[in-house]
Coordinates of C-alpha atoms in Angstrom, one line a residue:
X1 CA 7.0 2.4 32.4
X2 CA 3.9 4.1 33.4
X3 CA 3.5 6.3 36.7
X4 CA 0.0 6.6 38.2
X5 CA 0.8 9.9 39.5
X6 CA 2.4 11.5 36.3
X7 CA 0.6 14.7 35.2
X8 CA -1.8 14.2 32.3
X9 CA -2.6 10.5 33.1
X10 CA -6.2 11.1 32.6
X11 CA -5.3 12.5 29.0
X12 CA -3.0 9.7 28.1
X13 CA -5.7 7.1 29.3
X14 CA -8.2 8.7 27.0
X15 CA -6.1 8.8 24.2
X16 CA -4.9 5.3 24.2
X17 CA -8.3 4.1 25.1
X18 CA -9.8 5.9 22.1
X19 CA -6.9 4.1 19.8
X20 CA -7.8 0.7 21.1
X21 CA -11.6 1.2 20.1
X22 CA -10.4 2.0 16.7
X23 CA -7.7 -0.6 15.9
X24 CA -6.9 -4.0 17.2
X25 CA -4.2 -3.8 18.3
X26 CA -3.7 -0.2 18.3
X27 CA -0.1 1.0 16.9
X28 CA 2.6 1.6 19.5
X29 CA 3.8 4.8 17.5
X30 CA 0.4 6.3 17.6
X31 CA 0.2 6.0 21.6
X32 CA 0.4 8.9 24.0
X33 CA 3.9 7.8 25.4
X34 CA 5.3 7.6 21.9
X35 CA 4.4 11.1 21.3
X36 CA 5.8 12.0 24.6
X37 CA 9.3 10.4 23.7
X38 CA 9.1 12.2 20.3
X39 CA 8.1 15.7 21.8
X40 CA 11.7 15.3 24.1
X41 CA 13.7 14.4 20.9
X42 CA 13.1 17.3 18.7
X43 CA 9.6 16.9 17.5
X44 CA 6.6 19.0 18.1
X45 CA 3.4 16.9 18.6
X46 CA -0.3 17.3 18.0
X47 CA -2.8 14.9 18.7
X48 CA -5.8 15.3 16.2
X49 CA -9.4 13.9 16.2
X50 CA -10.3 13.7 12.6
X51 CA -13.8 13.7 10.7
X52 CA -15.4 10.4 10.8
X53 CA -13.9 9.5 14.3
X54 CA -10.4 8.7 13.3
X55 CA -7.2 10.0 15.4
X56 CA -3.8 10.5 14.7
X57 CA -0.6 11.5 16.3
X58 CA 1.3 13.9 14.1
X59 CA 5.0 14.9 14.7
X60 CA 5.9 18.1 13.2
X61 CA 9.2 19.8 12.4
X62 CA 10.3 23.2 10.8
X63 CA 8.9 26.5 10.8
X64 CA 7.0 28.7 8.7
X65 CA 6.5 27.7 5.2
X66 CA 9.1 24.8 5.9
X67 CA 6.9 23.0 8.4
X68 CA 6.2 19.6 7.6
X69 CA 4.5 16.7 9.4
X70 CA 5.1 12.8 10.2
X71 CA 2.4 10.5 11.1
X72 CA 4.1 7.2 12.1
X73 CA 1.9 4.3 11.8
X74 CA -1.4 6.2 11.2
X75 CA -3.7 7.6 11.0
X76 CA -6.1 5.1 13.3
X77 CA -8.0 3.4 11.7
X78 CA -5.7 3.2 8.6
X79 CA -8.3 4.2 6.2
X80 CA -8.4 6.1 2.9
X81 CA -11.2 8.3 4.4
X82 CA -8.8 9.0 7.5
X83 CA -5.9 9.7 5.2
X84 CA -8.0 12.2 3.3
X85 CA -9.0 14.1 6.7
X86 CA -5.2 14.4 7.5
X87 CA -4.6 15.6 3.8
X88 CA -7.3 18.6 4.6
X89 CA -5.8 19.4 7.8
X90 CA -2.2 19.6 6.2
X91 CA -3.5 21.9 3.5
X92 CA -5.4 24.0 6.2
X93 CA -2.2 24.3 8.2
X94 CA -0.5 25.3 4.9
X95 CA 2.4 22.8 5.5
X96 CA 5.3 21.8 3.3
X97 CA 4.3 18.0 3.0
X98 CA 2.8 15.4 4.9
X99 CA 4.2 12.1 5.2
X100 CA 2.1 9.0 6.6
X101 CA 3.3 5.3 7.2
X102 CA 0.0 3.7 8.0
X103 CA -0.3 0.4 9.6
X104 CA -2.1 -1.2 6.7
X105 CA -1.4 -3.7 4.0
X106 CA -0.3 -2.9 0.4
X107 CA -4.0 -2.7 -0.6
X108 CA -4.0 0.9 0.7
X109 CA -1.6 2.0 -1.7
X110 CA -4.0 2.6 -4.6
X111 CA -6.1 4.7 -2.5
X112 CA -2.9 6.8 -1.1
X113 CA -2.0 7.6 -4.9
X114 CA -5.5 8.6 -5.5
X115 CA -5.3 11.2 -2.8
X116 CA -2.2 12.5 -4.4
X117 CA 0.5 10.8 -2.2
X118 CA 3.7 9.4 -3.6
X119 CA 6.2 6.6 -2.3
X120 CA 8.6 8.0 0.4
X121 CA 11.7 6.7 2.2
X122 CA 10.5 4.6 4.9
X123 CA 11.4 5.4 8.5
X124 CA 9.6 2.3 10.0
X125 CA 10.3 -1.4 9.1
X126 CA 7.9 -2.5 6.0
X127 CA 7.9 -6.0 6.7
X128 CA 7.9 -7.6 10.0
X129 CA 7.3 -10.9 11.7
X130 CA 4.5 -11.6 14.2
X131 CA 4.6 -14.4 16.6
X132 CA 1.6 -15.7 18.4
X133 CA 1.8 -16.2 22.0
X134 CA 0.2 -18.8 24.2
X135 CA 1.4 -21.6 26.3
X136 CA 4.9 -22.4 26.5
X137 CA 4.3 -25.9 24.6
X138 CA 2.6 -24.3 22.0
X139 CA 5.3 -21.5 21.5
X140 CA 8.1 -23.9 21.4
X141 CA 6.1 -26.3 19.0
X142 CA 6.0 -23.4 16.5
X143 CA 9.6 -22.5 16.6
X144 CA 12.0 -24.2 14.2
X145 CA 13.7 -27.0 15.8
X146 CA 17.2 -25.2 16.1
X147 CA 15.4 -22.5 18.0
X148 CA 14.0 -24.7 20.4
X149 CA 17.4 -26.3 20.8
X150 CA 19.0 -23.0 21.4
X151 CA 16.5 -21.9 23.9
X152 CA 16.7 -25.1 25.9
X153 CA 20.7 -24.8 25.6
X154 CA 20.8 -21.4 27.0
X155 CA 18.7 -22.6 29.9
X156 CA 20.8 -25.8 30.5
X157 CA 24.3 -24.0 30.5
X158 CA 23.0 -21.4 33.3
X159 CA 22.0 -18.4 31.3
X160 CA 19.5 -16.3 33.4
X161 CA 17.4 -13.5 32.0
X162 CA 16.2 -10.6 34.3
X163 CA 13.6 -8.1 33.2
X164 CA 14.2 -4.3 34.5
X165 CA 15.0 -0.7 33.8
X166 CA 18.6 -0.9 33.1
X167 CA 19.0 1.7 30.3
X168 CA 22.8 1.6 30.9
X169 CA 23.2 -2.1 30.3
X170 CA 21.1 -1.6 27.4
X171 CA 23.5 0.9 25.8
X172 CA 26.3 -1.1 26.8
X173 CA 25.3 -4.3 24.9
X174 CA 24.0 -2.0 22.1
X175 CA 27.5 -0.7 21.5
X176 CA 28.8 -4.3 21.2
X177 CA 26.3 -4.6 18.1
X178 CA 27.2 -1.1 16.8
X179 CA 30.9 -1.9 16.6
X180 CA 30.4 -5.3 14.9
X181 CA 27.6 -4.4 12.6
X182 CA 28.7 -0.8 11.7
X183 CA 25.1 0.7 12.5
X184 CA 23.9 3.3 15.0
X185 CA 21.6 2.7 17.8
X186 CA 20.4 4.8 20.8
X187 CA 21.9 6.4 23.2
X188 CA 21.5 5.6 27.0
X189 CA 19.6 8.8 27.5
X190 CA 17.3 7.8 24.8
X191 CA 16.8 4.3 26.2
X192 CA 15.9 5.9 29.6
X193 CA 13.5 8.2 28.0
X194 CA 11.7 5.3 26.4
X195 CA 11.5 3.3 29.7
X196 CA 10.3 6.4 31.5
X197 CA 7.5 7.7 29.1
X198 CA 6.2 4.3 27.3
X199 CA 3.3 2.8 29.1
X200 CA 5.1 -0.4 29.5
X201 CA 8.7 -0.9 28.9
X202 CA 11.5 -3.2 30.1
X203 CA 14.9 -4.2 29.3
X204 CA 15.6 -7.7 29.3
X205 CA 19.4 -8.7 30.4
X206 CA 20.7 -12.4 29.9
X207 CA 23.5 -13.0 32.3
X208 CA 26.0 -16.0 32.5
X209 CA 27.5 -16.5 36.1
X210 CA 26.7 -12.9 36.9
X211 CA 28.1 -11.4 33.7
X212 CA 25.7 -9.4 31.4
X213 CA 26.1 -10.6 27.8
X214 CA 23.1 -9.8 26.0
X215 CA 19.8 -7.4 26.3
X216 CA 16.8 -6.6 24.3
X217 CA 14.4 -3.6 24.8
X218 CA 10.6 -4.6 24.8
X219 CA 7.4 -2.5 24.8
X220 CA 3.7 -3.5 25.4
X221 CA 0.9 -1.7 24.1
X222 CA -2.7 -2.8 23.1
X223 CA -2.2 -6.2 23.5
X224 CA 0.9 -6.7 21.5
X225 CA 4.5 -6.8 22.7
X226 CA 7.1 -5.2 20.5
X227 CA 11.0 -6.1 20.3
X228 CA 12.2 -2.7 19.7
X229 CA 15.9 -3.0 20.2
X230 CA 18.8 -5.4 21.0
X231 CA 22.5 -5.8 21.5
X232 CA 25.3 -8.1 22.6
X233 CA 28.7 -7.4 23.5
X234 CA 30.0 -10.2 21.7
X235 CA 31.1 -12.6 24.7
X236 CA 29.7 -16.0 25.2
X237 CA 27.5 -16.1 22.3
X238 CA 28.0 -20.0 22.1
X239 CA 25.4 -19.9 25.1
X240 CA 22.8 -18.6 22.8
X241 CA 22.0 -15.6 25.1
X242 CA 19.6 -13.9 22.3
X243 CA 17.6 -16.7 22.3
X244 CA 17.3 -16.8 26.1
X245 CA 16.1 -12.9 26.3
X246 CA 13.4 -13.4 23.5
X247 CA 11.9 -16.5 25.1
X248 CA 11.8 -14.7 28.4
X249 CA 9.9 -11.6 26.9
X250 CA 7.6 -13.7 24.9
X251 CA 6.7 -16.0 27.9
X252 CA 6.2 -12.8 30.2
X253 CA 4.1 -11.1 27.4
X254 CA 1.9 -14.4 27.1
X255 CA 1.3 -14.5 30.8
X256 CA 0.2 -11.0 30.8
X257 CA -2.3 -11.5 28.3
X258 CA -0.5 -10.2 25.1
X259 CA -1.7 -12.0 21.9
X260 CA 1.5 -11.5 19.8
X261 CA 5.0 -10.3 19.8
X262 CA 6.4 -8.0 17.0
X263 CA 9.8 -8.7 16.0
X264 CA 10.0 -5.5 14.4
X265 CA 11.7 -5.5 11.2
X266 CA 13.0 -8.0 8.7
X267 CA 13.8 -8.3 5.1
X268 CA 11.1 -9.0 2.5
X269 CA 12.4 -12.2 1.8
X270 CA 15.2 -14.7 3.3
X271 CA 16.5 -14.8 -0.3
X272 CA 17.7 -11.3 -0.5
X273 CA 21.2 -11.5 0.5
X274 CA 21.9 -7.9 -0.4
X275 CA 19.4 -6.6 2.0
X276 CA 20.9 -4.8 5.2
X277 CA 18.9 -6.8 7.5
X278 CA 19.5 -10.2 5.8
X279 CA 21.5 -11.3 8.8
X280 CA 18.3 -10.8 11.1
X281 CA 16.1 -13.2 9.1
X282 CA 17.6 -16.6 10.4
X283 CA 17.3 -15.3 14.0
X284 CA 13.8 -13.8 13.6
X285 CA 12.2 -16.4 11.4
X286 CA 13.0 -19.3 13.7
X287 CA 10.4 -17.9 16.3
X288 CA 7.6 -19.2 14.4
X289 CA 6.0 -15.9 13.5
X290 CA 3.9 -14.7 10.2
X291 CA 5.1 -12.2 7.7
X292 CA 3.5 -8.9 7.7
X293 CA 3.9 -6.3 5.1
X294 CA 2.9 -2.8 5.6
X295 CA 2.2 -0.2 2.6
X296 CA 5.1 1.7 3.5
X297 CA 5.8 5.6 3.6
X298 CA 3.9 8.3 1.6
X299 CA 4.4 11.7 1.1
X300 CA 1.9 14.4 0.1
X301 CA 3.3 17.6 -1.4
X302 CA 1.5 20.6 -0.2
X303 CA 3.8 23.3 -0.9
X304 CA 5.9 22.2 -4.0
X305 CA 8.6 25.0 -3.6
X306 CA 8.7 24.6 0.1
X307 CA 8.8 20.8 0.1
X308 CA 11.7 21.1 -2.6
X309 CA 13.8 23.1 -0.2
X310 CA 13.1 20.9 2.9
X311 CA 14.1 18.0 0.8
X312 CA 17.1 19.2 -0.2
X313 CA 18.2 20.4 3.5
X314 CA 17.1 17.0 4.8
X315 CA 19.5 15.2 2.2
X316 CA 22.3 17.5 3.4
X317 CA 21.6 16.5 7.1
X318 CA 21.6 12.9 5.9
X319 CA 24.8 13.5 4.2
X320 CA 26.5 14.8 7.3
X321 CA 25.1 12.1 9.4
X322 CA 26.7 9.5 7.1
X323 CA 30.0 11.1 7.4
X324 CA 29.9 11.2 11.1
X325 CA 29.0 7.7 11.3

């Protein structure tokens, strides 16, 4: 959550400050803190200054000719020139492949194809809803009527919300959602790591008569708040605790000067009932955000043979993970 005495603070401030000068808002997943999180979760991190002034947090895995790189929501700025600089770096390093997932709209796809990239499986949400923040009255007016009703209902029925650093409660609430929806969320240690290493992060816990009934994990970076994870054990849902935690997080972010609130992932359309996130549309769309589409993930194959072997290994690992879940 930001420790002024931690080692490397001057480096982190310089990196994050440079990102803020290159993009508004700068991507959270290119921040210094996100790199520190990933460095403790199996990735090797490099922070590059590219020709032309762009920057990129690069995550690397593998060894020797199998080494490959992933650039989440980067480079910054998300331009064809910056991606071309990354491609040159990948070739110079003799990587197997380079995956980028720029924070840019679909218009960048043509330039990526021209540079030799091809569409790849997405690791981050391609579509999201961004909610503008401001005074309470303006945010409430932008919501759908049912969302305003649910926010006020939770308050009338005594739901309270506390921001803090309770990784254990976030994990407990997430387990409830995992069981109901058959998905895998983070471990308690992973939530704790993000609380410790991101520049600003909090867990918002909704309680009723002292009982915790829902929680969300929110990070802030560069004037934007991000709803990254959420969960509810499944008790007292009729009190609408999920609406209460989002409303508290939005109000706090607005009060601290954030411009908007990223709901971090929705299906491309409310009409796509086959999409695995279809159920999220109703909850998220009612807060009054506008739909944003990114260009998705793209791979540049630098070494075809090594990339092919690596892809087969990744598929095998994915099959094992699916069997375990």
